[in-house]
PDB file of C-alpha atoms in Angstrom:
ATOM      1  CA  LEU A  19       0.000   0.000   0.000  1.00  0.00           C
ATOM      2  CA  ARG A  20       2.847   2.347   0.880  1.00  0.00           C
ATOM      3  CA  GLU A  21       4.516   1.733  -2.497  1.00  0.00           C
ATOM      4  CA  SER A  22       1.280   2.193  -4.463  1.00  0.00           C
ATOM      5  CA  MET A  23       0.603   5.514  -2.691  1.00  0.00           C
ATOM      6  CA  LYS A  24       3.840   6.903  -4.092  1.00  0.00           C
ATOM      7  CA  THR A  25       2.310   6.878  -7.561  1.00  0.00           C
ATOM      8  CA  GLN A  26      -0.280   9.431  -6.387  1.00  0.00           C
ATOM      9  CA  PHE A  27       2.315  12.079  -5.478  1.00  0.00           C
ATOM     10  CA  LEU A  28       3.069  14.980  -7.801  1.00  0.00           C
ATOM     11  CA  THR A  29       6.788  14.512  -8.394  1.00  0.00           C
ATOM     12  CA  SER A  30       9.352  16.345 -10.500  1.00  0.00           C
ATOM     13  CA  ARG A  31      13.098  15.860 -10.602  1.00  0.00           C
ATOM     14  CA  HIS A  32      13.704  17.865  -7.431  1.00  0.00           C
ATOM     15  CA  ILE A  33      10.329  18.291  -5.730  1.00  0.00           C
ATOM     16  CA  THR A  34       7.625  16.004  -4.335  1.00  0.00           C
ATOM     17  CA  TYR A  35       4.221  17.520  -3.565  1.00  0.00           C
ATOM     18  CA  ILE A  36       2.076  15.691  -1.006  1.00  0.00           C
ATOM     19  CA  LYS A  37      -1.385  16.667   0.201  1.00  0.00           C
ATOM     20  CA  GLY A  38      -3.353  14.823   2.863  1.00  0.00           C
ATOM     21  CA  TRP A  39      -4.870  14.731   6.331  1.00  0.00           C
ATOM     22  CA  VAL A  40      -3.271  14.732   9.752  1.00  0.00           C
ATOM     23  CA  HIS A  41      -4.990  14.575  13.133  1.00  0.00           C
ATOM     24  CA  THR A  42      -4.881  17.875  15.030  1.00  0.00           C
ATOM     25  CA  GLU A  43      -3.146  16.271  18.011  1.00  0.00           C
ATOM     26  CA  SER A  44      -0.403  14.924  15.713  1.00  0.00           C
ATOM     27  CA  GLU A  45       0.539  18.203  14.001  1.00  0.00           C
ATOM     28  CA  THR A  46       3.775  18.723  15.955  1.00  0.00           C
ATOM     29  CA  GLU A  47       4.842  15.093  15.571  1.00  0.00           C
ATOM     30  CA  PHE A  48       4.083  15.207  11.837  1.00  0.00           C
ATOM     31  CA  GLU A  49       6.138  18.356  11.343  1.00  0.00           C
ATOM     32  CA  GLN A  50       9.076  16.793  13.179  1.00  0.00           C
ATOM     33  CA  ILE A  51       8.917  13.741  10.908  1.00  0.00           C
ATOM     34  CA  VAL A  52       8.800  15.900   7.769  1.00  0.00           C
ATOM     35  CA  ASP A  53      11.720  17.958   9.046  1.00  0.00           C
ATOM     36  CA  SER A  54      13.723  14.786   9.724  1.00  0.00           C
ATOM     37  CA  VAL A  55      13.184  13.001   6.391  1.00  0.00           C
ATOM     38  CA  THR A  56      13.775  16.126   4.254  1.00  0.00           C
ATOM     39  CA  ASP A  57      16.873  17.398   6.106  1.00  0.00           C
ATOM     40  CA  SER A  58      14.892  20.553   6.960  1.00  0.00           C
ATOM     41  CA  THR A  59      14.337  21.355   3.265  1.00  0.00           C
ATOM     42  CA  TYR A  60      10.567  21.576   3.006  1.00  0.00           C
ATOM     43  CA  ASP A  61       7.579  23.871   2.841  1.00  0.00           C
ATOM     44  CA  LEU A  62       4.674  22.775   5.059  1.00  0.00           C
ATOM     45  CA  THR A  63       1.233  24.355   5.371  1.00  0.00           C
ATOM     46  CA  MET A  64      -1.515  23.067   7.667  1.00  0.00           C
ATOM     47  CA  SER A  65      -5.025  24.492   7.859  1.00  0.00           C
ATOM     48  CA  PRO A  66      -8.218  23.345   9.667  1.00  0.00           C
ATOM     49  CA  ALA A  67     -10.435  20.969   7.701  1.00  0.00           C
ATOM     50  CA  PRO A  68     -13.690  22.497   6.370  1.00  0.00           C
ATOM     51  CA  ILE A  69     -16.426  21.586   8.832  1.00  0.00           C
ATOM     52  CA  ASN A  70     -18.879  20.445   6.122  1.00  0.00           C
ATOM     53  CA  ASP A  71     -16.374  18.480   4.023  1.00  0.00           C
ATOM     54  CA  SER A  72     -17.622  14.887   3.690  1.00  0.00           C
ATOM     55  CA  ASP A  73     -14.135  13.688   2.661  1.00  0.00           C
ATOM     56  CA  VAL A  74     -12.552  14.421   6.042  1.00  0.00           C
ATOM     57  CA  PRO A  75     -11.462  11.094   7.589  1.00  0.00           C
ATOM     58  CA  ILE A  76     -12.923  10.389  11.024  1.00  0.00           C
ATOM     59  CA  LYS A  77     -10.941   9.545  14.138  1.00  0.00           C
ATOM     60  CA  LEU A  78     -13.026   9.265  17.291  1.00  0.00           C
ATOM     61  CA  SER A  79     -11.480  10.952  20.331  1.00  0.00           C
ATOM     62  CA  ASN A  80     -12.799   9.717  23.689  1.00  0.00           C
ATOM     63  CA  ASN A  81     -11.573   8.883  27.184  1.00  0.00           C
ATOM     64  CA  LYS A  82     -10.628   5.345  28.201  1.00  0.00           C
ATOM     65  CA  PHE A  83     -14.120   4.356  29.357  1.00  0.00           C
ATOM     66  CA  VAL A  84     -16.006   5.711  26.326  1.00  0.00           C
ATOM     67  CA  SER A  85     -13.451   4.446  23.785  1.00  0.00           C
ATOM     68  CA  ALA A  86     -14.328   0.881  24.831  1.00  0.00           C
ATOM     69  CA  PHE A  87     -17.783   1.467  23.286  1.00  0.00           C
ATOM     70  CA  GLU A  88     -16.410   2.739  19.957  1.00  0.00           C
ATOM     71  CA  PRO A  89     -16.670  -0.723  18.277  1.00  0.00           C
ATOM     72  CA  ILE A  90     -20.454  -0.423  18.674  1.00  0.00           C
ATOM     73  CA  THR A  91     -20.420   2.974  16.927  1.00  0.00           C
ATOM     74  CA  ASN A  92     -18.215   1.595  14.154  1.00  0.00           C
ATOM     75  CA  MET A  93     -20.565  -1.379  13.783  1.00  0.00           C
ATOM     76  CA  TYR A  94     -23.170   1.049  12.407  1.00  0.00           C
ATOM     77  CA  SER A  95     -21.348   4.039  10.922  1.00  0.00           C
ATOM     78  CA  GLN A  96     -18.982   6.738  12.063  1.00  0.00           C
ATOM     79  CA  PRO A  97     -20.394  10.269  12.406  1.00  0.00           C
ATOM     80  CA  ARG A  98     -19.600  12.845   9.751  1.00  0.00           C
ATOM     81  CA  TYR A  99     -16.990  15.487  10.591  1.00  0.00           C
ATOM     82  CA  ASP A 100     -19.711  18.038  11.364  1.00  0.00           C
ATOM     83  CA  GLU A 101     -21.794  15.640  13.516  1.00  0.00           C
ATOM     84  CA  LEU A 102     -21.746  14.713  17.189  1.00  0.00           C
ATOM     85  CA  ASP A 103     -19.926  11.548  18.198  1.00  0.00           C
ATOM     86  CA  PRO A 104     -22.780   9.461  19.687  1.00  0.00           C
ATOM     87  CA  THR A 105     -20.436   7.162  21.643  1.00  0.00           C
ATOM     88  CA  PRO A 106     -20.209   9.155  24.921  1.00  0.00           C
ATOM     89  CA  ILE A 107     -23.984   9.726  24.755  1.00  0.00           C
ATOM     90  CA  PHE A 108     -25.065   6.082  24.459  1.00  0.00           C
ATOM     91  CA  ALA A 109     -22.218   4.470  26.460  1.00  0.00           C
ATOM     92  CA  PRO A 110     -23.761   4.856  29.977  1.00  0.00           C
ATOM     93  CA  PHE A 111     -27.202   3.776  28.692  1.00  0.00           C
ATOM     94  CA  TYR A 112     -25.690   0.728  26.982  1.00  0.00           C
ATOM     95  CA  ALA A 113     -23.875  -0.334  30.161  1.00  0.00           C
ATOM     96  CA  PHE A 114     -26.925   0.296  32.369  1.00  0.00           C
ATOM     97  CA  PHE A 115     -29.368  -1.575  30.115  1.00  0.00           C
ATOM     98  CA  PHE A 116     -26.952  -4.476  29.568  1.00  0.00           C
ATOM     99  CA  GLY A 117     -26.649  -4.881  33.327  1.00  0.00           C
ATOM    100  CA  MET A 118     -30.426  -4.840  33.684  1.00  0.00           C
ATOM    101  CA  MET A 119     -30.821  -7.573  31.077  1.00  0.00           C
ATOM    102  CA  LEU A 120     -28.132  -9.918  32.438  1.00  0.00           C
ATOM    103  CA  GLY A 121     -28.482  -8.952  36.124  1.00  0.00           C
ATOM    104  CA  ASP A 122     -26.508 -11.555  38.067  1.00  0.00           C
ATOM    105  CA  VAL A 123     -23.744 -10.930  40.618  1.00  0.00           C
ATOM    106  CA  GLY A 124     -21.921 -14.192  39.899  1.00  0.00           C
ATOM    107  CA  TYR A 125     -21.963 -13.898  36.119  1.00  0.00           C
ATOM    108  CA  GLY A 126     -20.856 -10.266  36.313  1.00  0.00           C
ATOM    109  CA  LEU A 127     -18.060 -11.142  38.729  1.00  0.00           C
ATOM    110  CA  ILE A 128     -16.697 -13.887  36.479  1.00  0.00           C
ATOM    111  CA  MET A 129     -16.976 -11.685  33.392  1.00  0.00           C
ATOM    112  CA  GLY A 130     -15.132  -8.821  35.108  1.00  0.00           C
ATOM    113  CA  ILE A 131     -12.300 -11.018  36.446  1.00  0.00           C
ATOM    114  CA  VAL A 132     -11.781 -12.911  33.172  1.00  0.00           C
ATOM    115  CA  MET A 133     -11.743  -9.740  31.078  1.00  0.00           C
ATOM    116  CA  TYR A 134      -9.354  -7.993  33.486  1.00  0.00           C
ATOM    117  CA  LEU A 135      -6.925 -10.936  33.336  1.00  0.00           C
ATOM    118  CA  ALA A 136      -7.228 -11.071  29.532  1.00  0.00           C
ATOM    119  CA  GLN A 137      -6.188  -7.417  29.323  1.00  0.00           C
ATOM    120  CA  ARG A 138      -3.359  -7.941  31.759  1.00  0.00           C
ATOM    121  CA  PHE A 139      -1.743 -11.060  30.338  1.00  0.00           C
ATOM    122  CA  LEU A 140      -2.780 -11.415  26.677  1.00  0.00           C
ATOM    123  CA  ASN A 141      -1.317  -9.539  23.719  1.00  0.00           C
ATOM    124  CA  LEU A 142      -4.531  -8.323  22.075  1.00  0.00           C
ATOM    125  CA  LYS A 143      -5.147  -6.340  18.910  1.00  0.00           C
ATOM    126  CA  PRO A 144      -6.556  -2.819  19.549  1.00  0.00           C
ATOM    127  CA  GLY A 145     -10.076  -3.750  18.373  1.00  0.00           C
ATOM    128  CA  THR A 146     -10.154  -6.917  20.490  1.00  0.00           C
ATOM    129  CA  LYS A 147      -8.719  -5.039  23.468  1.00  0.00           C
ATOM    130  CA  ASN A 148     -11.519  -2.468  23.264  1.00  0.00           C
ATOM    131  CA  MET A 149     -14.142  -5.238  23.187  1.00  0.00           C
ATOM    132  CA  VAL A 150     -12.545  -6.928  26.216  1.00  0.00           C
ATOM    133  CA  ARG A 151     -12.523  -3.600  28.084  1.00  0.00           C
ATOM    134  CA  LEU A 152     -16.173  -3.112  27.129  1.00  0.00           C
ATOM    135  CA  LEU A 153     -17.101  -6.485  28.660  1.00  0.00           C
ATOM    136  CA  MET A 154     -15.089  -5.649  31.775  1.00  0.00           C
ATOM    137  CA  TYR A 155     -16.868  -2.309  32.233  1.00  0.00           C
ATOM    138  CA  ILE A 156     -20.385  -3.686  31.735  1.00  0.00           C
ATOM    139  CA  SER A 157     -19.705  -6.417  34.306  1.00  0.00           C
ATOM    140  CA  ILE A 158     -20.132  -3.696  36.972  1.00  0.00           C
ATOM    141  CA  PRO A 159     -23.782  -2.793  36.169  1.00  0.00           C
ATOM    142  CA  THR A 160     -24.402  -6.536  35.718  1.00  0.00           C
ATOM    143  CA  MET A 161     -23.362  -7.071  39.351  1.00  0.00           C
ATOM    144  CA  LEU A 162     -25.311  -3.983  40.461  1.00  0.00           C
ATOM    145  CA  TRP A 163     -28.545  -5.285  38.957  1.00  0.00           C
ATOM    146  CA  GLY A 164     -27.716  -8.728  40.329  1.00  0.00           C
ATOM    147  CA  PHE A 165     -27.834  -7.215  43.827  1.00  0.00           C
ATOM    148  CA  ILE A 166     -31.146  -5.521  42.985  1.00  0.00           C
ATOM    149  CA  TYR A 167     -32.639  -8.754  41.621  1.00  0.00           C
ATOM    150  CA  GLY A 168     -31.039 -10.840  44.380  1.00  0.00           C
ATOM    151  CA  THR A 169     -29.506 -13.331  41.944  1.00  0.00           C
ATOM    152  CA  PHE A 170     -26.063 -14.883  42.389  1.00  0.00           C
ATOM    153  CA  PHE A 171     -25.327 -17.611  39.835  1.00  0.00           C
ATOM    154  CA  GLY A 172     -29.045 -17.951  39.092  1.00  0.00           C
ATOM    155  CA  GLY A 173     -30.001 -18.321  42.748  1.00  0.00           C
ATOM    156  CA  LEU A 174     -27.249 -20.814  43.615  1.00  0.00           C
ATOM    157  CA  ILE A 175     -26.148 -18.469  46.406  1.00  0.00           C
ATOM    158  CA  PRO A 176     -29.246 -17.117  48.239  1.00  0.00           C
ATOM    159  CA  MET A 177     -29.678 -13.330  48.373  1.00  0.00           C
ATOM    160  CA  THR A 178     -32.486 -11.045  49.497  1.00  0.00           C
ATOM    161  CA  PRO A 179     -33.756  -9.147  46.398  1.00  0.00           C
ATOM    162  CA  ILE A 180     -34.764  -5.505  46.295  1.00  0.00           C
ATOM    163  CA  LEU A 181     -36.921  -6.375  43.273  1.00  0.00           C
ATOM    164  CA  ASP A 182     -37.893 -10.015  42.866  1.00  0.00           C
ATOM    165  CA  VAL A 183     -37.964 -10.844  39.141  1.00  0.00           C
ATOM    166  CA  ASN A 184     -40.090 -13.925  39.794  1.00  0.00           C
ATOM    167  CA  SER A 185     -42.942 -12.140  41.590  1.00  0.00           C
ATOM    168  CA  GLU A 186     -42.608  -8.386  40.921  1.00  0.00           C
ATOM    169  CA  TYR A 187     -42.296  -8.590  37.161  1.00  0.00           C
ATOM    170  CA  ASN A 188     -45.108  -6.044  36.629  1.00  0.00           C
ATOM    171  CA  LYS A 189     -43.202  -3.500  38.699  1.00  0.00           C
ATOM    172  CA  ILE A 190     -40.014  -4.237  36.735  1.00  0.00           C
ATOM    173  CA  LEU A 191     -41.990  -3.895  33.491  1.00  0.00           C
ATOM    174  CA  VAL A 192     -43.193  -0.408  34.499  1.00  0.00           C
ATOM    175  CA  ILE A 193     -39.644   0.568  35.510  1.00  0.00           C
ATOM    176  CA  SER A 194     -38.377  -0.673  32.131  1.00  0.00           C
ATOM    177  CA  LEU A 195     -40.944   1.421  30.264  1.00  0.00           C
ATOM    178  CA  LEU A 196     -40.041   4.470  32.375  1.00  0.00           C
ATOM    179  CA  PHE A 197     -36.396   3.960  31.460  1.00  0.00           C
ATOM    180  CA  GLY A 198     -37.487   3.778  27.813  1.00  0.00           C
ATOM    181  CA  GLY A 199     -39.411   7.048  28.090  1.00  0.00           C
ATOM    182  CA  PHE A 200     -36.440   8.760  29.737  1.00  0.00           C
ATOM    183  CA  HIS A 201     -34.081   7.425  27.059  1.00  0.00           C
ATOM    184  CA  LEU A 202     -36.407   8.704  24.335  1.00  0.00           C
ATOM    185  CA  PHE A 203     -36.659  12.151  25.939  1.00  0.00           C
ATOM    186  CA  PHE A 204     -32.890  12.247  26.320  1.00  0.00           C
ATOM    187  CA  GLY A 205     -32.498  11.512  22.605  1.00  0.00           C
ATOM    188  CA  LEU A 206     -34.907  14.322  21.713  1.00  0.00           C
ATOM    189  CA  GLY A 207     -32.858  16.599  23.986  1.00  0.00           C
ATOM    190  CA  VAL A 208     -29.734  15.726  21.999  1.00  0.00           C
ATOM    191  CA  LYS A 209     -31.649  16.633  18.834  1.00  0.00           C
ATOM    192  CA  GLY A 210     -32.509  19.997  20.397  1.00  0.00           C
ATOM    193  CA  TYR A 211     -28.841  20.537  21.297  1.00  0.00           C
ATOM    194  CA  ILE A 212     -27.817  19.859  17.673  1.00  0.00           C
ATOM    195  CA  TYR A 213     -30.368  22.423  16.453  1.00  0.00           C
ATOM    196  CA  PHE A 214     -29.017  24.911  19.003  1.00  0.00           C
ATOM    197  CA  LYS A 215     -25.446  24.390  17.744  1.00  0.00           C
ATOM    198  CA  GLN A 216     -26.680  24.866  14.166  1.00  0.00           C
ATOM    199  CA  SER A 217     -28.478  28.117  15.155  1.00  0.00           C
ATOM    200  CA  LYS A 218     -31.880  26.610  14.278  1.00  0.00           C
ATOM    201  CA  LYS A 219     -33.474  27.551  17.573  1.00  0.00           C
ATOM    202  CA  ARG A 220     -37.076  27.604  16.302  1.00  0.00           C
ATOM    203  CA  TYR A 221     -36.688  23.967  15.243  1.00  0.00           C
ATOM    204  CA  ILE A 222     -36.214  23.112  18.925  1.00  0.00           C
ATOM    205  CA  LEU A 223     -39.838  24.161  19.444  1.00  0.00           C
ATOM    206  CA  TYR A 224     -41.067  22.418  16.287  1.00  0.00           C
ATOM    207  CA  ASP A 225     -39.246  19.071  16.548  1.00  0.00           C
ATOM    208  CA  VAL A 226     -38.484  18.719  20.244  1.00  0.00           C
ATOM    209  CA  ILE A 227     -40.769  20.670  22.577  1.00  0.00           C
ATOM    210  CA  PHE A 228     -43.980  19.844  20.692  1.00  0.00           C
ATOM    211  CA  TRP A 229     -43.005  16.169  20.789  1.00  0.00           C
ATOM    212  CA  TYR A 230     -42.186  16.436  24.493  1.00  0.00           C
ATOM    213  CA  MET A 231     -45.685  17.813  25.088  1.00  0.00           C
ATOM    214  CA  THR A 232     -47.386  15.141  22.973  1.00  0.00           C
ATOM    215  CA  ILE A 233     -45.523  12.161  24.400  1.00  0.00           C
ATOM    216  CA  ALA A 234     -45.629  13.398  28.013  1.00  0.00           C
ATOM    217  CA  GLY A 235     -49.364  14.112  27.806  1.00  0.00           C
ATOM    218  CA  ALA A 236     -50.057  10.740  26.225  1.00  0.00           C
ATOM    219  CA  GLY A 237     -47.813   9.056  28.806  1.00  0.00           C
ATOM    220  CA  VAL A 238     -49.823  10.498  31.697  1.00  0.00           C
ATOM    221  CA  LEU A 239     -53.099   9.319  30.110  1.00  0.00           C
ATOM    222  CA  VAL A 240     -51.704   5.833  29.452  1.00  0.00           C
ATOM    223  CA  SER A 241     -50.453   5.606  33.047  1.00  0.00           C
ATOM    224  CA  PHE A 242     -54.080   5.330  34.189  1.00  0.00           C
ATOM    225  CA  LEU A 243     -53.984   1.727  32.922  1.00  0.00           C
ATOM    226  CA  PHE A 244     -51.482   0.927  35.690  1.00  0.00           C
ATOM    227  CA  THR A 245     -52.100   3.442  38.486  1.00  0.00           C
ATOM    228  CA  ASP A 246     -54.331   6.365  39.487  1.00  0.00           C
ATOM    229  CA  ILE A 247     -51.489   8.353  41.010  1.00  0.00           C
ATOM    230  CA  LEU A 248     -51.581  10.975  38.207  1.00  0.00           C
ATOM    231  CA  LEU A 249     -55.372  11.052  37.850  1.00  0.00           C
ATOM    232  CA  LYS A 250     -55.683  14.658  39.061  1.00  0.00           C
ATOM    233  CA  TYR A 251     -53.471  15.777  36.153  1.00  0.00           C
ATOM    234  CA  SER A 252     -55.649  14.159  33.483  1.00  0.00           C
ATOM    235  CA  THR A 253     -57.176  17.400  32.154  1.00  0.00           C
ATOM    236  CA  MET A 254     -53.821  19.165  32.069  1.00  0.00           C
ATOM    237  CA  ALA A 255     -52.236  16.184  30.322  1.00  0.00           C
ATOM    238  CA  LEU A 256     -54.982  16.123  27.686  1.00  0.00           C
ATOM    239  CA  VAL A 257     -54.583  19.859  26.958  1.00  0.00           C
ATOM    240  CA  VAL A 258     -50.781  19.597  26.770  1.00  0.00           C
ATOM    241  CA  MET A 259     -51.037  16.604  24.422  1.00  0.00           C
ATOM    242  CA  ILE A 260     -53.513  18.356  22.094  1.00  0.00           C
ATOM    243  CA  VAL A 261     -51.412  21.536  21.950  1.00  0.00           C
ATOM    244  CA  GLY A 262     -48.347  19.444  21.127  1.00  0.00           C
ATOM    245  CA  MET A 263     -50.200  17.529  18.398  1.00  0.00           C
ATOM    246  CA  VAL A 264     -51.520  20.731  16.804  1.00  0.00           C
ATOM    247  CA  GLY A 265     -48.009  22.186  16.915  1.00  0.00           C
ATOM    248  CA  ILE A 266     -46.575  19.116  15.177  1.00  0.00           C
ATOM    249  CA  VAL A 267     -49.200  19.221  12.405  1.00  0.00           C
ATOM    250  CA  LEU A 268     -48.643  22.957  11.820  1.00  0.00           C
ATOM    251  CA  THR A 269     -44.826  22.921  11.813  1.00  0.00           C
ATOM    252  CA  ASN A 270     -43.518  19.491  10.799  1.00  0.00           C
ATOM    253  CA  GLY A 271     -44.636  19.861   7.184  1.00  0.00           C
ATOM    254  CA  ARG A 272     -42.613  23.054   6.700  1.00  0.00           C
ATOM    255  CA  ASP A 273     -40.521  21.663   3.827  1.00  0.00           C
ATOM    256  CA  ALA A 274     -43.535  21.045   1.561  1.00  0.00           C
ATOM    257  CA  ALA A 275     -44.133  23.547  -1.239  1.00  0.00           C
ATOM    258  CA  THR A 276     -47.925  23.941  -0.963  1.00  0.00           C
ATOM    259  CA  VAL A 277     -50.344  24.484   1.931  1.00  0.00           C
ATOM    260  CA  PRO A 278     -52.140  21.142   1.361  1.00  0.00           C
ATOM    261  CA  GLY A 279     -48.732  19.503   1.145  1.00  0.00           C
ATOM    262  CA  LYS A 280     -47.651  21.092   4.438  1.00  0.00           C
ATOM    263  CA  ALA A 281     -50.858  19.889   6.124  1.00  0.00           C
ATOM    264  CA  ALA A 282     -50.526  16.347   4.774  1.00  0.00           C
ATOM    265  CA  SER A 283     -46.857  16.200   5.721  1.00  0.00           C
ATOM    266  CA  GLY A 284     -47.652  17.527   9.201  1.00  0.00           C
ATOM    267  CA  LEU A 285     -50.325  14.868   9.717  1.00  0.00           C
ATOM    268  CA  TYR A 286     -47.926  12.185   8.533  1.00  0.00           C
ATOM    269  CA  SER A 287     -45.317  13.450  11.027  1.00  0.00           C
ATOM    270  CA  LEU A 288     -47.901  13.182  13.800  1.00  0.00           C
ATOM    271  CA  TYR A 289     -48.504   9.586  12.720  1.00  0.00           C
ATOM    272  CA  GLY A 290     -44.880   9.050  13.747  1.00  0.00           C
ATOM    273  CA  ILE A 291     -46.097   8.935  17.341  1.00  0.00           C
ATOM    274  CA  THR A 292     -46.775   5.233  16.695  1.00  0.00           C
ATOM    275  CA  ASN A 293     -43.017   4.792  16.215  1.00  0.00           C
ATOM    276  CA  TYR A 294     -42.329   6.471  19.547  1.00  0.00           C
ATOM    277  CA  VAL A 295     -44.923   4.279  21.271  1.00  0.00           C
ATOM    278  CA  GLY A 296     -43.329   1.209  19.702  1.00  0.00           C
ATOM    279  CA  ASP A 297     -39.889   2.376  20.831  1.00  0.00           C
ATOM    280  CA  ILE A 298     -41.007   2.819  24.432  1.00  0.00           C
ATOM    281  CA  VAL A 299     -42.868  -0.510  24.510  1.00  0.00           C
ATOM    282  CA  SER A 300     -39.767  -2.247  23.135  1.00  0.00           C
ATOM    283  CA  TYR A 301     -38.004  -1.475  26.411  1.00  0.00           C
ATOM    284  CA  SER A 302     -40.138  -4.212  27.940  1.00  0.00           C
ATOM    285  CA  ARG A 303     -37.305  -6.448  26.732  1.00  0.00           C
ATOM    286  CA  LEU A 304     -35.237  -5.136  29.649  1.00  0.00           C
ATOM    287  CA  MET A 305     -37.691  -6.887  31.958  1.00  0.00           C
ATOM    288  CA  ALA A 306     -38.152  -9.910  29.697  1.00  0.00           C
ATOM    289  CA  LEU A 307     -34.447 -10.655  29.306  1.00  0.00           C
ATOM    290  CA  GLY A 308     -33.783 -10.109  33.011  1.00  0.00           C
ATOM    291  CA  LEU A 309     -36.611 -12.517  33.847  1.00  0.00           C
ATOM    292  CA  SER A 310     -35.560 -15.122  31.272  1.00  0.00           C
ATOM    293  CA  GLY A 311     -31.923 -14.909  32.373  1.00  0.00           C
ATOM    294  CA  ALA A 312     -32.890 -15.583  35.988  1.00  0.00           C
ATOM    295  CA  SER A 313     -35.145 -18.474  34.917  1.00  0.00           C
ATOM    296  CA  ILE A 314     -32.500 -20.051  32.696  1.00  0.00           C
ATOM    297  CA  GLY A 315     -29.931 -19.749  35.502  1.00  0.00           C
ATOM    298  CA  LEU A 316     -32.363 -21.403  37.933  1.00  0.00           C
ATOM    299  CA  ALA A 317     -33.134 -24.200  35.457  1.00  0.00           C
ATOM    300  CA  PHE A 318     -29.413 -24.756  34.824  1.00  0.00           C
ATOM    301  CA  ASN A 319     -28.767 -25.055  38.564  1.00  0.00           C
ATOM    302  CA  MET A 320     -31.610 -27.544  38.970  1.00  0.00           C
TER     303      MET A 320
END
């Protein structure tokens, strides 16, 4: 590869012209290398990459904890140069939800010890090392939820649970859905932050606050299926939800050329609430996998 790249340089009898990318943190090191290999006979110019240039290569820059989650980001796609790196945003949620799904002190303990020893004594490639560190980190919330569920090797070692997955599964289901709602609201908040950085402040109202109102209002009304604790807020929730829905219909079709087109597009955007409902309901898997894991562990022990 190094030899083939030489054919892409502009070269005359006395001069070689090279143009490329260098990471900001490596500028000084790069200049020292150029100075060394050219015996100080060179002309070097470095300028910041254009923020909207899609050709800029991406190098994620995170601390030791967050960098362990970068393989998950790379599994989907790296952000563009002008986008947020999602890794530090989803990393704590990933660890927390993983722990909730596995939720066993013994399994987490073994996973943490094995992964720590693998890092310490094995010569691992960078990608494999990150994955091993990831498993080591998420062993901690696995043990934390194991204490909450009171499971140690699937019940092999008796513990007193804070939440019993075998009898309080409805309570765990509600907690899972609440976590899903919080996660969804957090994601919308990130969207609002991106609009703020792009100086599109009115879009925060259109695409974030109106959705907050709609989902929160609907959430209060749906909660009556489980509890009457928010019953006194029913009228307020209904008004907030309707205002949010009207706002979505009036503003989310703004890219359409005609008034009927804007209205139709706005109504279609409001239909997207079914996606949000589906997203929140999907968090029931946190309960389901925690329950199934405990049951499989118990069956294995028996």
